mmCIF file of C-alpha atoms and ligand atoms in Angstrom:
data_model
loop_
_atom_site.group_PDB
_atom_site.id
_atom_site.type_symbol
_atom_site.label_atom_id
_atom_site.label_comp_id
_atom_site.label_asym_id
_atom_site.label_seq_id
_atom_site.Cartn_x
_atom_site.Cartn_y
_atom_site.Cartn_z
ATOM 1 C CA MET A 1 -55.131 -189.077 -33.439
ATOM 2 C CA LYS A 2 -52.326 -190.230 -35.798
ATOM 3 C CA PRO A 3 -50.701 -193.634 -34.644
ATOM 4 C CA PRO A 4 -47.490 -193.109 -33.565
ATOM 5 C CA GLU A 5 -44.843 -193.160 -36.170
ATOM 6 C CA SER A 6 -42.215 -195.043 -33.987
ATOM 7 C CA ALA A 7 -44.514 -198.151 -33.237
ATOM 8 C CA PHE A 8 -42.510 -201.169 -33.170
ATOM 9 C CA THR A 9 -43.882 -204.755 -33.706
ATOM 10 C CA VAL A 10 -42.756 -208.156 -32.754
ATOM 11 C CA TRP A 11 -44.495 -211.533 -33.758
ATOM 12 C CA ASP A 12 -43.725 -214.620 -32.476
ATOM 13 C CA GLY A 13 -45.650 -217.056 -33.755
ATOM 14 C CA PRO A 14 -46.841 -218.868 -37.359
ATOM 15 C CA TYR A 15 -47.620 -215.167 -38.866
ATOM 16 C CA GLN A 16 -44.506 -213.197 -38.961
ATOM 17 C CA GLY A 17 -46.076 -210.030 -40.304
ATOM 18 C CA GLU A 18 -46.240 -208.048 -43.346
ATOM 19 C CA SER A 19 -43.126 -206.282 -44.695
ATOM 20 C CA ALA A 20 -41.896 -202.920 -43.740
ATOM 21 C CA PRO A 21 -42.880 -200.033 -42.665
ATOM 22 C CA ARG A 22 -45.603 -201.119 -40.084
ATOM 23 C CA ARG A 23 -45.634 -205.171 -40.104
ATOM 24 C CA GLY A 24 -49.380 -204.757 -39.703
ATOM 25 C CA LEU A 25 -51.820 -207.445 -40.203
ATOM 26 C CA PRO A 26 -53.512 -208.539 -43.441
ATOM 27 C CA PHE A 27 -56.723 -206.644 -44.320
ATOM 28 C CA GLY A 28 -58.373 -209.968 -44.244
ATOM 29 C CA SER A 29 -57.124 -211.332 -40.859
ATOM 30 C CA SER A 30 -59.749 -213.610 -39.690
ATOM 31 C CA SER A 31 -59.447 -211.403 -36.152
ATOM 32 C CA VAL A 32 -59.622 -208.112 -38.094
ATOM 33 C CA GLN A 33 -62.776 -208.964 -40.035
ATOM 34 C CA HIS A 34 -64.549 -210.751 -37.154
ATOM 35 C CA GLY A 35 -62.713 -208.628 -33.766
ATOM 36 C CA THR A 36 -61.848 -212.341 -32.506
ATOM 37 C CA ALA A 37 -58.658 -211.050 -31.029
ATOM 38 C CA VAL A 38 -57.497 -210.606 -27.265
ATOM 39 C CA PHE A 39 -54.910 -208.158 -26.122
ATOM 40 C CA GLU A 40 -53.528 -206.098 -23.393
ATOM 41 C CA GLY A 41 -52.276 -202.853 -22.840
ATOM 42 C CA ILE A 42 -48.930 -202.564 -20.567
ATOM 43 C CA ARG A 43 -47.345 -199.489 -19.281
ATOM 44 C CA CYS A 44 -43.458 -199.091 -19.273
ATOM 45 C CA TYR A 45 -42.093 -196.833 -17.153
ATOM 46 C CA SER A 46 -38.800 -195.026 -16.854
ATOM 47 C CA SER A 47 -36.789 -195.267 -13.815
ATOM 48 C CA PRO A 48 -33.495 -194.795 -12.343
ATOM 49 C CA ASP A 49 -32.762 -198.553 -12.767
ATOM 50 C CA GLY A 50 -34.135 -198.333 -16.435
ATOM 51 C CA PRO A 51 -37.635 -198.981 -17.957
ATOM 52 C CA MET A 52 -39.964 -201.067 -15.947
ATOM 53 C CA LEU A 53 -42.983 -202.722 -16.893
ATOM 54 C CA PHE A 54 -46.019 -202.196 -14.393
ATOM 55 C CA ARG A 55 -47.848 -205.225 -13.264
ATOM 56 C CA LEU A 56 -46.813 -207.366 -16.194
ATOM 57 C CA GLU A 57 -47.915 -210.690 -14.606
ATOM 58 C CA GLU A 58 -51.302 -209.421 -13.778
ATOM 59 C CA HIS A 59 -51.499 -208.247 -17.534
ATOM 60 C CA LEU A 60 -50.165 -211.723 -18.897
ATOM 61 C CA ALA A 61 -52.643 -213.562 -16.715
ATOM 62 C CA ARG A 62 -55.462 -211.382 -18.137
ATOM 63 C CA LEU A 63 -54.335 -212.097 -21.649
ATOM 64 C CA LEU A 64 -54.495 -215.840 -21.148
ATOM 65 C CA ASN A 65 -57.756 -215.680 -19.518
ATOM 66 C CA SER A 66 -59.161 -213.676 -21.942
ATOM 67 C CA ALA A 67 -58.282 -216.224 -24.673
ATOM 68 C CA GLN A 68 -59.670 -219.091 -22.453
ATOM 69 C CA LEU A 69 -63.070 -217.121 -21.952
ATOM 70 C CA LEU A 70 -63.250 -216.933 -25.833
ATOM 71 C CA GLY A 71 -62.118 -220.611 -26.431
ATOM 72 C CA ILE A 72 -58.954 -219.659 -28.277
ATOM 73 C CA ASN A 73 -56.822 -222.432 -28.923
ATOM 74 C CA HIS A 74 -53.147 -221.245 -28.855
ATOM 75 C CA ASP A 75 -49.542 -222.686 -27.998
ATOM 76 C CA TYR A 76 -48.506 -219.869 -25.633
ATOM 77 C CA ASN A 77 -47.865 -219.930 -21.833
ATOM 78 C CA LEU A 78 -47.069 -217.474 -19.236
ATOM 79 C CA ASP A 79 -43.204 -218.012 -19.847
ATOM 80 C CA ARG A 80 -43.069 -217.567 -23.392
ATOM 81 C CA LEU A 81 -45.754 -214.326 -23.367
ATOM 82 C CA ARG A 82 -43.424 -212.807 -20.798
ATOM 83 C CA GLN A 83 -40.487 -213.281 -22.511
ATOM 84 C CA THR A 84 -41.765 -211.967 -25.895
ATOM 85 C CA VAL A 85 -43.068 -209.135 -24.301
ATOM 86 C CA LEU A 86 -40.018 -208.483 -22.266
ATOM 87 C CA ALA A 87 -38.087 -208.616 -25.664
ATOM 88 C CA ALA A 88 -40.365 -206.447 -27.302
ATOM 89 C CA ALA A 89 -39.937 -203.688 -24.633
ATOM 90 C CA SER A 90 -36.367 -203.968 -24.591
ATOM 91 C CA ARG A 91 -35.682 -204.011 -28.326
ATOM 92 C CA SER A 92 -37.817 -201.046 -29.033
ATOM 93 C CA ALA A 93 -35.364 -198.745 -26.829
ATOM 94 C CA GLN A 94 -38.406 -196.424 -25.373
ATOM 95 C CA ALA A 95 -38.137 -195.715 -21.733
ATOM 96 C CA ASP A 96 -41.967 -194.622 -21.342
ATOM 97 C CA CYS A 97 -43.901 -196.573 -23.665
ATOM 98 C CA TYR A 98 -47.216 -198.604 -23.927
ATOM 99 C CA VAL A 99 -46.726 -202.022 -24.851
ATOM 100 C CA ARG A 100 -49.725 -203.862 -26.530
ATOM 101 C CA PRO A 101 -49.435 -207.855 -26.750
ATOM 102 C CA GLY A 102 -52.372 -209.465 -28.740
ATOM 103 C CA LEU A 103 -53.402 -212.809 -30.002
ATOM 104 C CA PHE A 104 -54.575 -212.636 -33.332
ATOM 105 C CA ALA A 105 -55.735 -215.176 -36.151
ATOM 106 C CA ALA A 106 -53.830 -213.415 -38.694
ATOM 107 C CA ASP A 107 -54.714 -215.358 -41.971
ATOM 108 C CA PRO A 108 -57.641 -214.412 -43.769
ATOM 109 C CA TYR A 109 -59.967 -217.823 -42.859
ATOM 110 C CA LEU A 110 -63.749 -217.114 -43.185
ATOM 111 C CA SER A 111 -64.143 -219.569 -40.203
ATOM 112 C CA ILE A 112 -65.036 -218.203 -36.777
ATOM 113 C CA ASP A 113 -64.258 -221.360 -34.905
ATOM 114 C CA LEU A 114 -61.489 -219.794 -32.413
ATOM 115 C CA SER A 115 -60.210 -223.511 -31.599
ATOM 116 C CA ARG A 116 -59.205 -224.151 -34.798
ATOM 117 C CA LEU A 117 -57.835 -220.992 -36.399
ATOM 118 C CA PRO A 118 -53.796 -220.229 -36.140
ATOM 119 C CA PHE A 119 -53.257 -217.683 -33.259
ATOM 120 C CA THR A 120 -50.199 -215.855 -33.409
ATOM 121 C CA LEU A 121 -48.720 -213.272 -30.725
ATOM 122 C CA GLY A 122 -47.850 -209.843 -31.866
ATOM 123 C CA VAL A 123 -46.455 -207.148 -29.475
ATOM 124 C CA GLU A 124 -46.487 -203.657 -30.443
ATOM 125 C CA VAL A 125 -44.663 -200.914 -28.590
ATOM 126 C CA TRP A 126 -45.694 -197.270 -28.545
ATOM 127 C CA PRO A 127 -44.055 -194.180 -26.886
ATOM 128 C CA MET A 128 -46.078 -192.713 -24.353
ATOM 129 C CA PRO A 129 -44.895 -190.016 -21.707
ATOM 130 C CA SER A 130 -46.098 -190.740 -18.252
ATOM 131 C CA SER A 131 -47.979 -188.707 -15.923
ATOM 132 C CA ALA A 132 -45.372 -189.389 -13.499
ATOM 133 C CA ASP A 133 -43.272 -186.512 -15.467
ATOM 134 C CA ARG A 134 -46.147 -183.877 -14.821
ATOM 135 C CA THR A 135 -45.422 -182.411 -11.080
ATOM 136 C CA PRO A 136 -47.743 -181.322 -9.920
ATOM 137 C CA PRO A 137 -50.367 -183.332 -11.899
ATOM 138 C CA VAL A 138 -52.497 -180.798 -13.539
ATOM 139 C CA HIS A 139 -55.860 -181.758 -15.042
ATOM 140 C CA SER A 140 -59.038 -179.601 -15.318
ATOM 141 C CA GLY A 141 -61.136 -182.828 -15.255
ATOM 142 C CA VAL A 142 -63.182 -184.622 -18.152
ATOM 143 C CA ARG A 143 -66.863 -184.061 -18.515
ATOM 144 C CA LEU A 144 -68.657 -187.443 -18.559
ATOM 145 C CA THR A 145 -72.045 -188.288 -19.522
ATOM 146 C CA VAL A 146 -74.369 -191.667 -18.648
ATOM 147 C CA SER A 147 -74.726 -193.443 -21.936
ATOM 148 C CA PRO A 148 -77.700 -194.862 -23.388
ATOM 149 C CA TRP A 149 -75.516 -197.673 -24.663
ATOM 150 C CA ARG A 150 -75.027 -200.094 -22.173
ATOM 151 C CA ARG A 151 -72.315 -202.882 -21.412
ATOM 152 C CA PRO A 152 -72.869 -205.969 -23.033
ATOM 153 C CA LEU A 153 -75.097 -208.995 -21.135
ATOM 154 C CA PRO A 154 -72.937 -211.625 -19.729
ATOM 155 C CA ALA A 155 -75.022 -213.906 -21.267
ATOM 156 C CA SER A 156 -73.873 -212.530 -24.605
ATOM 157 C CA PHE A 157 -70.276 -211.524 -24.230
ATOM 158 C CA PRO A 158 -67.762 -212.556 -20.998
ATOM 159 C CA PRO A 159 -67.205 -209.062 -19.362
ATOM 160 C CA ARG A 160 -63.901 -210.373 -17.757
ATOM 161 C CA ALA A 161 -62.487 -210.875 -21.589
ATOM 162 C CA LYS A 162 -60.302 -208.003 -23.107
ATOM 163 C CA ALA A 163 -61.502 -208.771 -26.624
ATOM 164 C CA VAL A 164 -61.027 -206.387 -29.690
ATOM 165 C CA GLY A 165 -64.744 -206.808 -30.802
ATOM 166 C CA THR A 166 -66.031 -205.708 -27.549
ATOM 167 C CA TYR A 167 -64.895 -202.327 -28.098
ATOM 168 C CA VAL A 168 -67.456 -201.743 -30.658
ATOM 169 C CA THR A 169 -70.047 -201.086 -27.635
ATOM 170 C CA SER A 170 -67.546 -199.024 -26.101
ATOM 171 C CA ALA A 171 -67.020 -196.968 -29.368
ATOM 172 C CA LEU A 172 -70.745 -196.352 -29.613
ATOM 173 C CA ALA A 173 -70.967 -194.900 -26.182
ATOM 174 C CA LYS A 174 -68.009 -192.883 -26.744
ATOM 175 C CA THR A 175 -68.573 -191.587 -30.189
ATOM 176 C CA ALA A 176 -72.370 -190.464 -28.909
ATOM 177 C CA ALA A 177 -70.804 -188.881 -25.834
ATOM 178 C CA VAL A 178 -68.477 -186.655 -27.905
ATOM 179 C CA LYS A 179 -70.821 -185.656 -30.275
ATOM 180 C CA ALA A 180 -73.131 -184.609 -27.389
ATOM 181 C CA GLY A 181 -70.290 -182.208 -26.126
ATOM 182 C CA PHE A 182 -68.448 -184.853 -23.439
ATOM 183 C CA ASP A 183 -65.291 -186.096 -23.325
ATOM 184 C CA ASP A 184 -66.461 -189.776 -22.209
ATOM 185 C CA ALA A 185 -69.322 -191.751 -21.418
ATOM 186 C CA ILE A 186 -70.087 -193.880 -18.422
ATOM 187 C CA GLN A 187 -71.930 -197.130 -19.384
ATOM 188 C CA LEU A 188 -74.278 -198.859 -16.932
ATOM 189 C CA ASP A 189 -74.902 -202.731 -16.365
ATOM 190 C CA PRO A 190 -77.386 -204.098 -18.861
ATOM 191 C CA GLU A 191 -79.157 -206.010 -16.073
ATOM 192 C CA SER A 192 -79.145 -203.900 -12.771
ATOM 193 C CA GLY A 193 -78.983 -200.528 -14.357
ATOM 194 C CA ARG A 194 -76.112 -199.642 -12.214
ATOM 195 C CA VAL A 195 -72.888 -198.018 -12.792
ATOM 196 C CA ALA A 196 -70.470 -200.308 -14.773
ATOM 197 C CA GLU A 197 -67.522 -198.464 -15.953
ATOM 198 C CA ALA A 198 -66.637 -195.913 -18.628
ATOM 199 C CA THR A 199 -65.715 -196.495 -22.176
ATOM 200 C CA VAL A 200 -62.149 -197.684 -21.685
ATOM 201 C CA SER A 201 -61.639 -197.069 -17.868
ATOM 202 C CA ASN A 202 -63.018 -198.153 -14.732
ATOM 203 C CA ILE A 203 -64.881 -195.847 -12.621
ATOM 204 C CA PHE A 204 -64.300 -194.392 -8.872
ATOM 205 C CA ILE A 205 -66.561 -191.955 -6.591
ATOM 206 C CA VAL A 206 -65.405 -190.701 -3.255
ATOM 207 C CA ARG A 207 -68.194 -189.713 -0.744
ATOM 208 C CA ASN A 208 -67.147 -188.748 2.912
ATOM 209 C CA ALA A 209 -63.490 -189.441 2.111
ATOM 210 C CA THR A 210 -64.583 -193.212 1.486
ATOM 211 C CA LEU A 211 -63.551 -194.232 -1.757
ATOM 212 C CA LEU A 212 -66.462 -196.665 -3.860
ATOM 213 C CA THR A 213 -66.099 -198.396 -6.982
ATOM 214 C CA PRO A 214 -68.685 -201.035 -8.925
ATOM 215 C CA TRP A 215 -68.197 -204.465 -7.779
ATOM 216 C CA LEU A 216 -67.257 -206.971 -10.234
ATOM 217 C CA SER A 217 -70.908 -208.524 -10.169
ATOM 218 C CA GLU A 218 -71.453 -205.662 -12.940
ATOM 219 C CA SER A 219 -70.672 -206.301 -16.369
ATOM 220 C CA LEU A 220 -67.144 -204.766 -16.324
ATOM 221 C CA LEU A 221 -63.479 -205.240 -17.124
ATOM 222 C CA ALA A 222 -61.489 -205.989 -13.830
ATOM 223 C CA GLY A 223 -59.140 -203.098 -14.418
ATOM 224 C CA ILE A 224 -55.511 -203.717 -13.292
ATOM 225 C CA THR A 225 -55.747 -199.692 -12.521
ATOM 226 C CA ARG A 226 -58.542 -200.219 -10.470
ATOM 227 C CA ASP A 227 -56.931 -203.041 -8.292
ATOM 228 C CA THR A 228 -53.733 -200.831 -8.009
ATOM 229 C CA VAL A 229 -55.867 -197.704 -6.681
ATOM 230 C CA LEU A 230 -57.789 -200.202 -4.213
ATOM 231 C CA THR A 231 -54.407 -201.522 -3.041
ATOM 232 C CA LEU A 232 -52.763 -197.805 -2.596
ATOM 233 C CA ALA A 233 -56.096 -196.616 -0.878
ATOM 234 C CA ARG A 234 -55.652 -199.447 1.650
ATOM 235 C CA GLN A 235 -52.191 -198.815 1.961
ATOM 236 C CA LEU A 236 -52.720 -194.843 2.554
ATOM 237 C CA GLY A 237 -55.256 -195.564 5.214
ATOM 238 C CA ILE A 238 -58.250 -194.399 2.967
ATOM 239 C CA LEU A 239 -61.419 -196.534 3.171
ATOM 240 C CA ALA A 240 -62.041 -198.086 -0.012
ATOM 241 C CA ASN A 241 -65.302 -200.245 -1.322
ATOM 242 C CA GLU A 242 -66.428 -202.464 -4.031
ATOM 243 C CA GLY A 243 -70.291 -202.570 -4.276
ATOM 244 C CA PRO A 244 -73.136 -201.265 -5.991
ATOM 245 C CA VAL A 245 -72.969 -198.259 -7.489
ATOM 246 C CA GLU A 246 -76.293 -196.159 -8.956
ATOM 247 C CA VAL A 247 -76.183 -193.308 -11.263
ATOM 248 C CA GLY A 248 -77.408 -191.088 -8.440
ATOM 249 C CA ASP A 249 -74.219 -191.795 -6.214
ATOM 250 C CA LEU A 250 -72.391 -190.249 -9.289
ATOM 251 C CA THR A 251 -74.413 -186.965 -9.025
ATOM 252 C CA THR A 252 -73.843 -186.369 -5.254
ATOM 253 C CA ALA A 253 -70.483 -187.406 -5.075
ATOM 254 C CA ASP A 254 -67.534 -185.416 -3.757
ATOM 255 C CA GLU A 255 -65.126 -186.629 -6.298
ATOM 256 C CA VAL A 256 -65.439 -188.959 -9.355
ATOM 257 C CA PHE A 257 -62.275 -190.484 -11.652
ATOM 258 C CA CYS A 258 -61.693 -192.796 -13.945
ATOM 259 C CA THR A 259 -58.626 -195.517 -13.940
ATOM 260 C CA GLY A 260 -57.080 -197.009 -16.861
ATOM 261 C CA THR A 261 -53.339 -198.072 -18.038
ATOM 262 C CA ALA A 262 -52.827 -195.845 -20.788
ATOM 263 C CA SER A 263 -55.130 -192.906 -19.087
ATOM 264 C CA GLU A 264 -53.784 -193.573 -15.454
ATOM 265 C CA LEU A 265 -56.077 -191.718 -13.117
ATOM 266 C CA VAL A 266 -58.061 -188.920 -14.798
ATOM 267 C CA PRO A 267 -60.440 -186.986 -12.693
ATOM 268 C CA ALA A 268 -64.032 -185.760 -13.703
ATOM 269 C CA ALA A 269 -65.131 -182.292 -13.794
ATOM 270 C CA SER A 270 -68.653 -182.879 -14.491
ATOM 271 C CA VAL A 271 -71.108 -185.874 -14.679
ATOM 272 C CA ASP A 272 -73.971 -184.496 -17.152
ATOM 273 C CA ASP A 273 -75.015 -181.445 -15.786
ATOM 274 C CA TYR A 274 -73.662 -182.218 -11.845
ATOM 275 C CA ARG A 275 -70.145 -180.038 -11.455
ATOM 276 C CA LEU A 276 -67.921 -181.910 -9.100
ATOM 277 C CA PRO A 277 -66.212 -179.527 -6.311
ATOM 278 C CA ALA A 278 -62.991 -178.567 -7.960
ATOM 279 C CA LYS A 279 -61.000 -179.725 -4.710
ATOM 280 C CA ARG A 280 -60.131 -183.547 -4.948
ATOM 281 C CA PRO A 281 -58.466 -184.349 -1.808
ATOM 282 C CA VAL A 282 -58.731 -188.441 -1.963
ATOM 283 C CA PHE A 283 -57.705 -188.038 -5.738
ATOM 284 C CA ASP A 284 -54.713 -186.164 -5.564
ATOM 285 C CA ALA A 285 -53.641 -188.642 -2.813
ATOM 286 C CA LEU A 286 -54.209 -191.475 -4.876
ATOM 287 C CA SER A 287 -52.543 -189.687 -8.212
ATOM 288 C CA GLU A 288 -49.275 -188.826 -5.880
ATOM 289 C CA ALA A 289 -49.287 -192.728 -4.660
ATOM 290 C CA PHE A 290 -49.605 -194.016 -8.037
ATOM 291 C CA ARG A 291 -46.943 -191.966 -9.258
ATOM 292 C CA SER A 292 -44.462 -193.071 -6.760
ATOM 293 C CA ALA A 293 -45.681 -196.608 -7.490
ATOM 294 C CA VAL A 294 -45.204 -196.702 -11.403
ATOM 295 C CA THR A 295 -41.416 -194.989 -10.631
ATOM 296 C CA GLY A 296 -40.489 -197.274 -7.936
ATOM 297 C CA ARG A 297 -39.848 -194.237 -5.573
ATOM 298 C CA GLU A 298 -42.523 -196.091 -3.066
ATOM 299 C CA PHE A 299 -44.507 -199.287 -2.461
ATOM 300 C CA SER A 300 -41.405 -201.435 -4.088
ATOM 301 C CA HIS A 301 -42.635 -204.122 -1.662
ATOM 302 C CA LEU A 302 -45.679 -204.971 -3.586
ATOM 303 C CA GLY A 303 -43.387 -206.234 -6.643
ATOM 304 C CA TRP A 304 -45.514 -204.227 -9.365
ATOM 305 C CA LEU A 305 -42.366 -203.485 -11.461
ATOM 306 C CA THR A 306 -40.584 -205.969 -13.739
ATOM 307 C CA PRO A 307 -37.412 -204.619 -15.523
ATOM 308 C CA ALA A 308 -37.588 -204.970 -19.133
ATOM 309 C CA SER A 309 -34.003 -205.729 -19.209
ATOM 310 C CA ALA A 310 -35.029 -209.124 -17.698
ATOM 311 C CA ALA A 311 -35.476 -210.179 -21.214
ATOM 312 C CA SER A 312 -33.698 -213.275 -21.961
ATOM 313 C CA PRO A 313 -30.363 -212.259 -23.684
ATOM 314 C CA ALA A 314 -31.145 -214.751 -26.692
ATOM 315 C CA LEU A 315 -34.329 -212.559 -27.517
ATOM 316 C CA LYS A 316 -33.217 -208.642 -26.635
HETATM 317 N N1 PMP B 1 -62.503 -200.843 -18.772
HETATM 318 C C1 PMP B 1 -62.163 -201.323 -20.131
HETATM 319 C C2 PMP B 1 -63.368 -201.254 -21.094
HETATM 320 C C3 PMP B 1 -61.073 -200.881 -20.892
HETATM 321 O O1 PMP B 1 -60.826 -201.012 -21.810
HETATM 322 C C4 PMP B 1 -59.870 -200.772 -20.018
HETATM 323 C C5 PMP B 1 -58.424 -200.502 -20.202
HETATM 324 N N2 PMP B 1 -57.691 -201.682 -20.593
HETATM 325 C C6 PMP B 1 -59.992 -200.602 -18.361
HETATM 326 C C7 PMP B 1 -61.554 -200.877 -18.069
HETATM 327 C C8 PMP B 1 -59.098 -200.323 -17.261
HETATM 328 O O2 PMP B 1 -58.459 -201.567 -17.326
HETATM 329 P P1 PMP B 1 -56.875 -201.520 -17.084
HETATM 330 O O3 PMP B 1 -56.784 -200.416 -15.927
HETATM 331 O O4 PMP B 1 -56.441 -202.916 -16.609
HETATM 332 O O5 PMP B 1 -56.088 -200.632 -18.139
#
């Protein structure tokens, strides 16, 4: 997959980016060399009232939390992050897009003491069509496999941090899964051996019309789409639980699906050699609710949409 030609980057901090065309980070950047950046991926959806960022506040809070978990010292507060992200979304003039803010140590220091490196906020905006445009959503389902590569031990890496380096473990699992003929991998908790998440998404199962997703005691990222689905399930009157999920729960489930900001809600067709039923009533209901929520057609009382036009006029 090639990077989008029309990516658009804004820097707000000590580092101001290389010159055209892509204003990227130098190869020698400390964060590039050591994987020590933290980042977010936020969706912006078109709506009758203009482009809207979905769950912006939760993403920004997670970014700050990731930085704190890694001991990164930086000058950004929530307001500055919000203004820069909104300005980038607004200036990119993309209606449906993916907005990636990240805190990077952009200079080529050899040090890995994150409390002393200068961190800069960069925001890249990519065009990304939304599933809300596909009505009805058509998905044959992804083929999943349980990976031998487990999630990191909490004693080795804080699972709640969305940091660049941790994606090496996701990449190992994904690469091995694709090589073996699957679309994606499910990773287990390193200690309990229970299901944690997929490589870049969280996982849900449905049994007897009840939704279950691994609880946050396993080593997994607390996905914002995961929270969205749990909230929407409750709004729809679907029983939804967080708890321990065994591998055997996947291979006896009525439905399995993954959730993530970029991928949204993706159903599974199979888990290893277990073929899931083709009918997915709970997934279908939640997908429909999700599409209504991201476009503001319903659930606006949940306050999940921030207009890109809320950027401060000086920064637009
Ligand atoms: N787990 C991992 C490892 C991820 O990279 C992502 C994508 N950010 C998720 C789960 C899903 O999180 P979210 O719904 O917040 O995008």
